[in-house]
Tab-separated table of C-alpha atoms and ligand atoms in Angstrom:
chain	number	residue	atom	x	y	z
A	801	UNK	CA	7.952	33.413	4.428
A	802	UNK	CA	7.608	30.564	1.958
A	803	UNK	CA	4.789	28.121	2.602
A	804	UNK	CA	6.073	24.628	3.237
A	805	UNK	CA	4.549	21.191	3.579
A	806	UNK	CA	3.259	19.916	6.919
A	807	UNK	CA	5.575	17.738	9.011
A	808	UNK	CA	5.002	14.079	8.195
A	809	UNK	CA	3.158	14.902	4.948
A	810	UNK	CA	5.573	14.103	2.171
A	811	UNK	CA	5.553	14.924	-1.524
A	812	UNK	CA	6.154	12.026	-3.869
A	813	UNK	CA	8.081	13.586	-6.722
A	814	UNK	CA	8.038	12.328	-10.333
A	815	UNK	CA	11.383	10.532	-9.997
A	816	UNK	CA	9.785	8.365	-7.308
A	817	UNK	CA	6.147	8.442	-8.394
A	818	UNK	CA	6.741	6.252	-11.427
A	819	UNK	CA	7.988	3.467	-9.118
A	820	UNK	CA	4.754	3.850	-7.136
A	821	UNK	CA	2.761	3.549	-10.341
A	822	UNK	CA	4.601	0.377	-11.339
A	823	UNK	CA	4.054	-1.171	-7.890
A	824	UNK	CA	0.380	-0.146	-7.817
A	825	UNK	CA	-0.132	-1.642	-11.257
A	826	UNK	CA	1.379	-4.937	-10.100
A	827	UNK	CA	-0.795	-4.922	-6.957
A	828	UNK	CA	-3.943	-4.342	-9.005
A	829	UNK	CA	-3.070	-7.206	-11.343
A	830	UNK	CA	-2.564	-9.680	-8.502
A	831	UNK	CA	-5.698	-8.508	-6.648
A	832	UNK	CA	-7.658	-9.177	-9.836
A	833	UNK	CA	-6.231	-12.714	-10.083
A	834	UNK	CA	-7.920	-13.494	-6.760
A	835	UNK	CA	-11.242	-11.919	-7.721
A	836	UNK	CA	-10.921	-8.613	-5.867
A	837	UNK	CA	-12.466	-5.383	-7.118
A	838	UNK	CA	-11.429	-1.883	-6.159
A	839	UNK	CA	-13.348	0.259	-3.703
A	840	UNK	CA	-12.482	3.958	-3.359
A	841	UNK	CA	-13.325	5.379	0.022
A	842	UNK	CA	-13.336	8.890	1.498
A	843	UNK	CA	-10.359	9.876	3.629
A	844	UNK	CA	-12.652	11.688	6.082
A	845	UNK	CA	-15.039	9.632	8.222
A	846	UNK	CA	-16.979	10.143	11.421
A	847	UNK	CA	-14.497	9.717	14.285
A	848	UNK	CA	-16.968	7.290	15.841
A	849	UNK	CA	-16.314	4.781	13.040
A	850	UNK	CA	-12.817	4.237	14.388
A	851	UNK	CA	-13.469	4.606	18.106
A	852	UNK	CA	-16.130	1.904	17.788
A	853	UNK	CA	-14.466	-0.203	15.094
A	854	UNK	CA	-10.757	0.016	15.824
A	855	UNK	CA	-11.199	0.523	19.578
A	856	UNK	CA	-10.993	3.429	22.008
A	857	UNK	CA	-8.032	1.953	23.904
A	858	UNK	CA	-5.845	1.244	20.882
A	859	UNK	CA	-2.779	3.396	20.226
A	860	UNK	CA	-4.168	4.279	16.835
A	861	UNK	CA	-7.376	5.828	18.157
A	862	UNK	CA	-6.165	6.901	21.586
A	863	UNK	CA	-2.971	8.678	20.538
A	864	UNK	CA	-2.526	8.852	16.793
A	865	UNK	CA	-5.822	9.702	15.132
A	866	UNK	CA	-6.412	13.133	13.611
A	867	UNK	CA	-9.768	14.195	15.047
A	868	UNK	CA	-11.422	17.538	14.401
A	869	UNK	CA	-14.899	19.058	14.413
A	870	UNK	CA	-16.323	20.306	11.133
A	871	UNK	CA	-17.988	23.730	11.015
A	872	UNK	CA	-21.170	22.333	12.498
A	873	UNK	CA	-19.384	20.506	15.291
A	874	UNK	CA	-19.595	16.999	13.852
A	875	UNK	CA	-16.585	15.036	15.074
A	876	UNK	CA	-14.594	13.835	12.086
A	877	UNK	CA	-11.387	11.892	11.634
A	878	UNK	CA	-8.808	11.483	8.908
A	879	UNK	CA	-8.911	7.731	8.432
A	880	UNK	CA	-6.049	5.996	10.250
A	881	UNK	CA	-6.794	2.732	8.412
A	882	UNK	CA	-9.324	1.479	5.886
A	883	UNK	CA	-10.876	-1.767	7.146
A	884	UNK	CA	-13.513	0.018	9.229
A	885	UNK	CA	-14.377	2.172	6.191
A	886	UNK	CA	-14.664	-0.860	3.909
A	887	UNK	CA	-17.047	-2.563	6.334
A	888	UNK	CA	-19.026	0.675	6.759
A	889	UNK	CA	-19.397	0.959	2.974
A	890	UNK	CA	-20.294	-2.731	2.676
A	891	UNK	CA	-23.109	-2.261	5.178
A	892	UNK	CA	-24.191	1.162	3.921
A	893	UNK	CA	-24.566	0.036	0.302
A	894	UNK	CA	-25.904	-3.440	1.054
A	895	UNK	CA	-23.071	-5.135	-0.832
A	896	UNK	CA	-24.015	-8.352	1.025
A	897	UNK	CA	-27.203	-8.520	-1.044
A	898	UNK	CA	-25.270	-10.138	-3.889
A	899	UNK	CA	-24.572	-13.098	-1.628
A	900	UNK	CA	-21.356	-15.096	-1.429
A	901	UNK	CA	-18.056	-13.486	-0.543
A	902	UNK	CA	-17.508	-9.811	-1.359
A	903	UNK	CA	-13.865	-9.184	-2.208
A	904	UNK	CA	-12.668	-5.593	-2.157
A	905	UNK	CA	-9.276	-3.940	-2.406
A	906	UNK	CA	-8.144	-0.378	-1.827
A	907	UNK	CA	-5.074	1.787	-2.292
A	908	UNK	CA	-4.742	5.171	-0.689
A	909	UNK	CA	-3.510	7.561	1.974
A	910	UNK	CA	-4.054	7.017	5.711
A	911	UNK	CA	-3.195	9.409	8.546
A	912	UNK	CA	-1.639	8.843	11.934
A	913	UNK	CA	-0.035	11.429	14.178
A	914	UNK	CA	3.223	9.582	14.864
A	915	UNK	CA	6.834	10.643	15.056
A	916	UNK	CA	7.874	10.808	11.402
A	917	UNK	CA	10.782	8.544	10.473
A	918	UNK	CA	12.228	6.716	7.479
A	919	UNK	CA	9.403	4.839	5.765
A	920	UNK	CA	6.820	6.086	8.251
A	921	UNK	CA	5.058	9.375	7.660
A	922	UNK	CA	1.942	10.958	9.145
A	923	UNK	CA	0.303	10.680	5.774
A	924	UNK	CA	1.200	7.203	4.620
A	925	UNK	CA	-0.241	4.923	1.997
A	926	UNK	CA	-1.724	1.499	2.288
A	927	UNK	CA	-2.798	-1.244	-0.062
A	928	UNK	CA	-5.175	-3.796	1.338
A	929	UNK	CA	-7.879	-6.368	0.724
A	930	UNK	CA	-11.027	-7.361	2.605
A	931	UNK	CA	-13.033	-10.538	1.955
A	932	UNK	CA	-16.451	-10.278	3.603
A	933	UNK	CA	-19.128	-12.877	4.165
A	934	UNK	CA	-17.433	-16.170	5.020
A	935	UNK	CA	-16.078	-17.965	8.082
A	936	UNK	CA	-14.258	-20.556	5.998
A	937	UNK	CA	-10.661	-21.033	7.215
A	938	UNK	CA	-9.707	-21.697	3.572
A	939	UNK	CA	-10.457	-18.017	2.959
A	940	UNK	CA	-8.016	-16.964	5.713
A	941	UNK	CA	-5.387	-19.069	3.952
A	942	UNK	CA	-6.328	-17.671	0.544
A	943	UNK	CA	-5.917	-14.104	1.791
A	944	UNK	CA	-2.495	-15.046	3.131
A	945	UNK	CA	-1.610	-16.765	-0.157
A	946	UNK	CA	-2.564	-13.560	-1.944
A	947	UNK	CA	-0.221	-11.573	0.305
A	948	UNK	CA	2.584	-14.004	-0.478
A	949	UNK	CA	1.798	-13.896	-4.193
A	950	UNK	CA	2.020	-10.079	-4.137
A	951	UNK	CA	5.480	-10.131	-2.637
A	952	UNK	CA	6.636	-12.722	-5.153
A	953	UNK	CA	5.143	-10.739	-8.025
A	954	UNK	CA	7.169	-7.787	-6.770
A	955	UNK	CA	10.234	-10.022	-6.943
A	956	UNK	CA	10.752	-10.138	-3.195
A	957	UNK	CA	12.240	-13.560	-3.181
A	958	UNK	CA	10.067	-16.189	-1.504
A	959	UNK	CA	12.875	-17.688	0.553
A	960	UNK	CA	13.080	-14.410	2.434
A	961	UNK	CA	9.420	-14.295	3.376
A	962	UNK	CA	7.871	-15.577	6.550
A	963	UNK	CA	4.401	-15.402	8.075
A	964	UNK	CA	3.895	-14.965	11.773
A	965	UNK	CA	0.478	-16.292	12.661
A	966	UNK	CA	-1.652	-16.578	15.775
A	967	UNK	CA	-5.273	-17.003	16.791
A	968	UNK	CA	-6.690	-14.624	19.379
A	969	UNK	CA	-10.048	-16.383	19.547
A	970	UNK	CA	-13.609	-15.122	19.459
A	971	UNK	CA	-15.463	-12.746	21.793
A	972	UNK	CA	-16.392	-15.664	24.049
A	973	UNK	CA	-12.712	-16.503	24.518
A	974	UNK	CA	-11.547	-12.920	24.958
A	975	UNK	CA	-12.683	-12.255	28.577
A	976	UNK	CA	-10.984	-15.456	29.789
A	977	UNK	CA	-7.800	-14.544	27.967
A	978	UNK	CA	-7.887	-10.954	29.271
A	979	UNK	CA	-8.241	-12.306	32.795
A	980	UNK	CA	-5.316	-14.678	32.275
A	981	UNK	CA	-3.169	-11.787	31.010
A	982	UNK	CA	-4.257	-9.555	33.889
A	983	UNK	CA	-3.317	-12.097	36.518
A	984	UNK	CA	-0.005	-12.745	34.772
A	985	UNK	CA	0.974	-9.060	34.436
A	986	UNK	CA	-0.492	-7.771	37.735
A	987	UNK	CA	2.407	-8.947	39.957
A	988	UNK	CA	4.833	-7.296	37.475
A	989	UNK	CA	2.837	-4.074	37.157
A	990	UNK	CA	5.648	-1.934	38.579
A	991	UNK	CA	7.957	-3.148	35.791
A	992	UNK	CA	5.570	-2.125	33.013
A	993	UNK	CA	5.759	1.225	31.237
A	994	UNK	CA	3.164	3.835	32.325
A	995	UNK	CA	1.045	3.170	29.228
A	996	UNK	CA	0.945	-0.536	29.974
A	997	UNK	CA	0.010	0.110	33.595
A	998	UNK	CA	-3.081	1.844	32.208
A	999	UNK	CA	-3.565	-0.962	29.642
A	1000	UNK	CA	-3.471	-3.533	32.418
A	1001	UNK	CA	-6.833	-2.178	33.572
A	1002	UNK	CA	-8.315	-1.143	30.224
A	1003	UNK	CA	-7.224	-3.859	27.840
A	1004	UNK	CA	-4.273	-6.075	28.784
A	1005	UNK	CA	-4.097	-7.502	25.238
A	1006	UNK	CA	-2.587	-4.178	24.168
A	1007	UNK	CA	0.410	-4.789	26.477
A	1008	UNK	CA	1.473	-7.452	23.985
A	1009	UNK	CA	1.818	-4.721	21.304
A	1010	UNK	CA	4.030	-2.511	23.456
A	1011	UNK	CA	7.475	-1.774	22.024
A	1012	UNK	CA	9.140	-0.899	25.361
A	1013	UNK	CA	11.880	-3.501	25.978
A	1014	UNK	CA	10.748	-4.182	29.588
A	1015	UNK	CA	7.164	-4.815	28.462
A	1016	UNK	CA	8.296	-6.937	25.533
A	1017	UNK	CA	10.347	-9.119	27.804
A	1018	UNK	CA	7.434	-9.717	30.150
A	1019	UNK	CA	5.133	-10.321	27.168
A	1020	UNK	CA	7.441	-13.079	25.940
A	1021	UNK	CA	6.342	-15.409	28.742
A	1022	UNK	CA	2.709	-14.225	28.899
A	1023	UNK	CA	-0.176	-16.704	28.636
A	1024	UNK	CA	-0.930	-17.683	25.048
A	1025	UNK	CA	-4.192	-16.854	23.349
A	1026	UNK	CA	-4.098	-20.253	21.681
A	1027	UNK	CA	-4.376	-21.872	25.140
A	1028	UNK	CA	-7.654	-20.020	25.711
A	1029	UNK	CA	-9.533	-20.896	22.531
A	1030	UNK	CA	-12.995	-22.483	22.479
A	1031	UNK	CA	-13.282	-25.740	20.488
A	1032	UNK	CA	-14.633	-23.865	17.434
A	1033	UNK	CA	-11.715	-21.419	17.370
A	1034	UNK	CA	-9.210	-24.202	17.985
A	1035	UNK	CA	-10.642	-26.142	15.046
A	1036	UNK	CA	-10.610	-23.025	12.839
A	1037	UNK	CA	-6.979	-22.239	13.629
A	1038	UNK	CA	-5.907	-25.850	13.037
A	1039	UNK	CA	-7.572	-25.740	9.637
A	1040	UNK	CA	-5.962	-22.426	8.691
A	1041	UNK	CA	-2.535	-23.891	9.472
A	1042	UNK	CA	-3.247	-27.051	7.497
A	1043	UNK	CA	-4.258	-24.970	4.456
A	1044	UNK	CA	-1.053	-22.950	4.830
A	1045	UNK	CA	0.887	-26.217	4.822
A	1046	UNK	CA	-0.998	-27.367	1.750
A	1047	UNK	CA	-0.128	-24.107	-0.022
A	1048	UNK	CA	3.522	-24.369	0.957
A	1049	UNK	CA	3.535	-21.003	2.745
A	1050	UNK	CA	6.295	-20.612	5.327
A	1051	UNK	CA	5.046	-19.570	8.774
A	1052	UNK	CA	5.802	-19.629	12.463
A	1053	UNK	CA	3.222	-19.501	15.206
A	1054	UNK	CA	3.773	-16.364	17.265
A	1055	UNK	CA	1.787	-16.370	20.526
A	1056	UNK	CA	2.589	-12.693	21.221
A	1057	UNK	CA	1.108	-11.521	17.925
A	1058	UNK	CA	-2.185	-9.715	18.634
A	1059	UNK	CA	-2.065	-6.768	16.174
A	1060	UNK	CA	-2.830	-3.289	17.427
A	1061	UNK	CA	-6.526	-3.052	16.558
A	1062	UNK	CA	-9.428	-4.271	18.675
A	1063	UNK	CA	-11.579	-5.633	15.855
A	1064	UNK	CA	-9.453	-8.698	15.213
A	1065	UNK	CA	-10.836	-12.139	16.056
A	1066	UNK	CA	-9.385	-15.584	15.505
A	1067	UNK	CA	-6.632	-15.520	12.856
A	1068	UNK	CA	-4.054	-12.711	12.965
A	1069	UNK	CA	-0.922	-12.657	10.852
A	1070	UNK	CA	1.999	-10.618	9.628
A	1071	UNK	CA	4.174	-11.204	6.614
A	1072	UNK	CA	7.778	-10.238	7.190
A	1073	UNK	CA	10.928	-10.190	5.157
A	1074	UNK	CA	13.524	-12.158	7.085
A	1075	UNK	CA	16.151	-9.693	5.905
A	1076	UNK	CA	14.381	-6.829	7.638
A	1077	UNK	CA	14.379	-8.501	11.021
A	1078	UNK	CA	11.458	-9.788	12.994
A	1079	UNK	CA	9.974	-6.412	13.943
A	1080	UNK	CA	9.474	-5.200	10.426
A	1081	UNK	CA	6.325	-6.601	8.918
A	1082	UNK	CA	5.602	-5.849	5.282
A	1083	UNK	CA	1.902	-6.290	5.860
A	1084	UNK	CA	-0.472	-7.566	8.488
A	1085	UNK	CA	-4.048	-8.610	8.851
A	1086	UNK	CA	-6.483	-11.141	10.108
A	1087	UNK	CA	-10.097	-11.942	10.729
A	1088	UNK	CA	-12.617	-9.457	12.153
A	1089	UNK	CA	-15.866	-11.364	12.535
A	1090	UNK	CA	-17.427	-8.844	14.970
A	1091	UNK	CA	-16.548	-5.596	13.212
A	1092	UNK	CA	-19.790	-5.297	11.238
A	1093	UNK	CA	-21.783	-5.622	14.464
A	1094	UNK	CA	-19.572	-3.093	16.253
A	1095	UNK	CA	-20.580	-0.671	13.497
A	1096	UNK	CA	-24.274	-1.441	13.972
A	1097	UNK	CA	-24.670	-3.860	11.078
A	1098	UNK	CA	-25.736	-7.483	10.803
A	1099	UNK	CA	-23.117	-10.058	11.809
A	1100	UNK	CA	-20.684	-10.388	8.899
A	1101	UNK	CA	-17.436	-12.306	9.112
A	1102	UNK	CA	-14.444	-10.861	7.304
A	1103	UNK	CA	-10.741	-11.334	6.756
A	1104	UNK	CA	-8.124	-9.146	5.122
A	1105	UNK	CA	-4.779	-7.442	5.347
A	1106	UNK	CA	-3.115	-4.094	4.772
A	1107	UNK	CA	0.444	-3.180	3.951
A	1108	UNK	CA	2.358	0.067	3.766
A	1109	UNK	CA	3.386	1.342	0.347
A	1110	UNK	CA	6.297	3.389	1.716
A	1111	UNK	CA	7.796	0.359	3.415
A	1112	UNK	CA	7.267	-1.809	0.340
A	1113	UNK	CA	8.962	0.713	-1.923
A	1114	UNK	CA	11.825	1.118	0.542
A	1115	UNK	CA	12.421	-2.640	0.553
A	1116	UNK	CA	12.115	-2.938	-3.218
A	1117	UNK	CA	14.553	-0.114	-3.848
A	1118	UNK	CA	16.882	-1.578	-1.216
A	1119	UNK	CA	16.899	-4.869	-3.108
A	1120	UNK	CA	17.584	-3.073	-6.370
A	1121	UNK	CA	14.127	-4.011	-7.633
A	1122	UNK	CA	12.422	-1.245	-9.556
A	1123	UNK	CA	15.787	0.291	-10.337
A	1124	UNK	CA	15.135	-0.213	-14.048
A	1125	UNK	CA	15.135	2.961	-16.064
A	1126	UNK	CA	12.475	5.488	-15.396
A	1127	UNK	CA	10.175	5.521	-18.449
A	1128	UNK	CA	11.399	7.854	-21.193
A	1129	UNK	CA	9.566	9.916	-23.760
A	1130	UNK	CA	9.487	8.213	-27.134
A	1131	UNK	CA	10.568	11.327	-28.929
A	1132	UNK	CA	11.835	14.831	-28.275
A	1133	UNK	CA	11.197	17.227	-31.132
A	1134	UNK	CA	14.057	19.600	-31.876
A	1135	UNK	CA	13.132	22.476	-34.224
A	1136	UNK	CA	16.062	24.500	-35.510
A	1137	UNK	CA	15.207	28.141	-36.134
A	1138	UNK	CA	11.908	30.032	-36.076
A	1139	UNK	CA	10.751	28.565	-39.402
A	1140	UNK	CA	10.685	25.090	-37.904
A	1141	UNK	CA	8.481	25.997	-34.947
A	1142	UNK	CA	5.128	25.663	-36.698
A	1143	UNK	CA	5.831	22.304	-38.397
A	1144	UNK	CA	7.242	21.092	-35.061
A	1145	UNK	CA	4.036	22.001	-33.221
A	1146	UNK	CA	1.960	20.230	-35.874
A	1147	UNK	CA	4.183	17.186	-35.813
A	1148	UNK	CA	3.999	16.948	-32.016
A	1149	UNK	CA	0.234	16.632	-32.208
A	1150	UNK	CA	0.445	13.966	-34.893
A	1151	UNK	CA	3.019	12.008	-32.884
A	1152	UNK	CA	0.851	12.078	-29.778
A	1153	UNK	CA	-2.236	11.049	-31.713
A	1154	UNK	CA	-0.213	8.114	-33.027
A	1155	UNK	CA	0.345	7.071	-29.408
A	1156	UNK	CA	3.920	8.287	-29.041
A	1157	UNK	CA	4.964	10.175	-25.913
A	1158	UNK	CA	6.434	13.361	-27.312
A	1159	UNK	CA	7.565	16.766	-26.119
A	1160	UNK	CA	9.648	19.745	-27.175
A	1161	UNK	CA	11.382	22.783	-25.757
A	1162	UNK	CA	9.337	25.849	-24.826
A	1163	UNK	CA	11.979	28.058	-23.252
A	1164	UNK	CA	14.113	28.919	-26.281
A	1165	UNK	CA	17.054	26.639	-25.630
A	1166	UNK	CA	19.980	26.367	-28.043
A	1167	UNK	CA	20.286	23.364	-30.361
A	1168	UNK	CA	23.066	21.923	-28.213
A	1169	UNK	CA	20.987	22.294	-25.047
A	1170	UNK	CA	17.900	20.782	-26.708
A	1171	UNK	CA	19.907	17.731	-27.784
A	1172	UNK	CA	21.225	17.402	-24.244
A	1173	UNK	CA	17.663	17.425	-22.865
A	1174	UNK	CA	16.593	14.940	-25.553
A	1175	UNK	CA	19.423	12.625	-24.495
A	1176	UNK	CA	18.167	12.623	-20.924
A	1177	UNK	CA	14.449	12.461	-21.513
A	1178	UNK	CA	13.738	10.601	-24.739
A	1179	UNK	CA	14.638	7.587	-26.834
A	1180	UNK	CA	14.622	9.472	-30.124
A	1181	UNK	CA	15.292	13.034	-31.155
A	1182	UNK	CA	13.353	14.336	-34.120
A	1183	UNK	CA	15.316	17.121	-35.742
A	1184	UNK	CA	13.596	19.678	-37.943
A	1185	UNK	CA	16.264	21.866	-39.525
A	1186	UNK	CA	16.196	24.151	-42.584
A	1187	UNK	CA	17.722	21.388	-44.770
A	1188	UNK	CA	15.076	18.899	-43.724
A	1189	UNK	CA	12.226	21.369	-44.066
A	1190	UNK	CA	12.860	22.274	-47.708
A	1191	UNK	CA	12.522	18.573	-48.525
A	1192	UNK	CA	9.524	18.043	-46.187
A	1193	UNK	CA	11.641	15.678	-44.145
A	1194	UNK	CA	12.791	15.132	-40.574
A	1195	UNK	CA	15.870	13.440	-39.160
A	1196	UNK	CA	15.257	10.837	-36.502
A	1197	UNK	CA	18.181	10.146	-34.207
A	1198	UNK	CA	18.308	7.085	-31.991
A	1199	UNK	CA	19.708	8.540	-28.780
A	1200	UNK	CA	20.981	5.214	-27.479
A	1201	UNK	CA	22.980	4.242	-30.589
A	1202	UNK	CA	23.536	7.634	-32.217
A	1203	UNK	CA	22.209	6.319	-35.552
A	1204	UNK	CA	20.204	8.722	-37.698
A	1205	UNK	CA	17.585	8.141	-40.383
A	1206	UNK	CA	15.622	10.569	-42.526
A	1207	UNK	CA	11.897	10.215	-43.120
A	1208	UNK	CA	9.320	12.295	-44.935
A	1209	UNK	CA	7.226	14.401	-42.550
A	1210	UNK	CA	4.068	12.583	-43.616
A	1211	UNK	CA	5.338	9.184	-42.569
A	1212	UNK	CA	7.297	10.214	-39.454
A	1213	UNK	CA	4.709	9.112	-36.843
A	1214	UNK	CA	4.245	5.703	-38.431
A	1215	UNK	CA	7.981	5.110	-38.926
A	1216	UNK	CA	8.752	6.208	-35.379
A	1217	UNK	CA	6.106	3.903	-34.012
A	1218	UNK	CA	7.720	1.037	-35.879
A	1219	UNK	CA	11.127	1.902	-34.443
A	1220	UNK	CA	9.783	2.445	-30.921
A	1221	UNK	CA	7.950	-0.882	-30.881
A	1222	UNK	CA	10.916	-2.825	-32.213
A	1223	UNK	CA	13.288	-1.478	-29.575
A	1224	UNK	CA	10.881	-2.013	-26.656
B	85	ZN	ZN1	-13.771	-19.032	20.285
B	86	ZN	ZN1	4.556	-0.994	27.763
């Protein structure tokens, strides 16, 4: 039997991969505008990193994480998200020693054992940023402005974007809020889904994440975190909103927004496309001022966000963005007859050294077939026939216009470069 890929682990084929490259390139450029540098993290971590950082009672850790022992019995996990890893690396390598705010971004695969569906795979890809080392509410707003900027740079029109924002307070506020939620939900316990009945005891905040319609309806009228904030958190949230106003970012306050991970404190947000409907966030994030301590490090405030590449690419393709032509080869070399093979091979090398993307046929296709391939894959065909060869020449055919020109073999790379640059 033929070996096939694992359910939920999808190949990204060349016809799609170039769109990913273009989007990744754009993301990197915008991250750099805000002073972020890339960090590349392992996909395998100790499972403990996530049970402590993300939280034992979260869906992600409780139900969706890939956990397995290595050959010596060490409990490992495929990372379900990257924030905990970024903070681990920050602490492990003493990145705080430089002082100020450390700004890091990442791109890469994450793993969650969920039911695979359109735009959501078990191996999925995230882009994200983390800014570590400051409590300043202006930084929360800057991170959100960066998220907005990304979507605009990707030509997702601004009028369709909307932030949902909330503050879930600090660890001093949390027990009071949990109690308020518990006493609100307790009389309705029978109407909650079985998972939420468990959550009611363990962590009633997680009921607010539940997607079951009955639970959602009850959550709609639940006590608001913003009514249980200490003066410091209230002040912080007010400032975040005033910076958002100053930056002209469109937002609504959403008291049911808590995000599915335990490490969040104070500001939480999601950026949604209004066209996709309220449930479909493009990215989400917030502050996590206690995460470093949860991982055994010194107190380090942080704020960031992560978004899904699959979802982003789905939206972009849906809007017709990124539908521009897949990049072509500059030139496809077409040798006619065995005599032409050797000069063709030499010419290919010279073309590539001159910075031109070039290829030729290696499976003995006919002239007609080679020209057909050239028409699909390249901007120019470079024909080396017996007539050309006796004169040390090659015919260059513009495959868009059908025009042909003849050049001497010696000057072909330079001439082609001139043509290629002019028609870019
Ligand atoms: Zn507080
Ligand atoms: Zn529920």
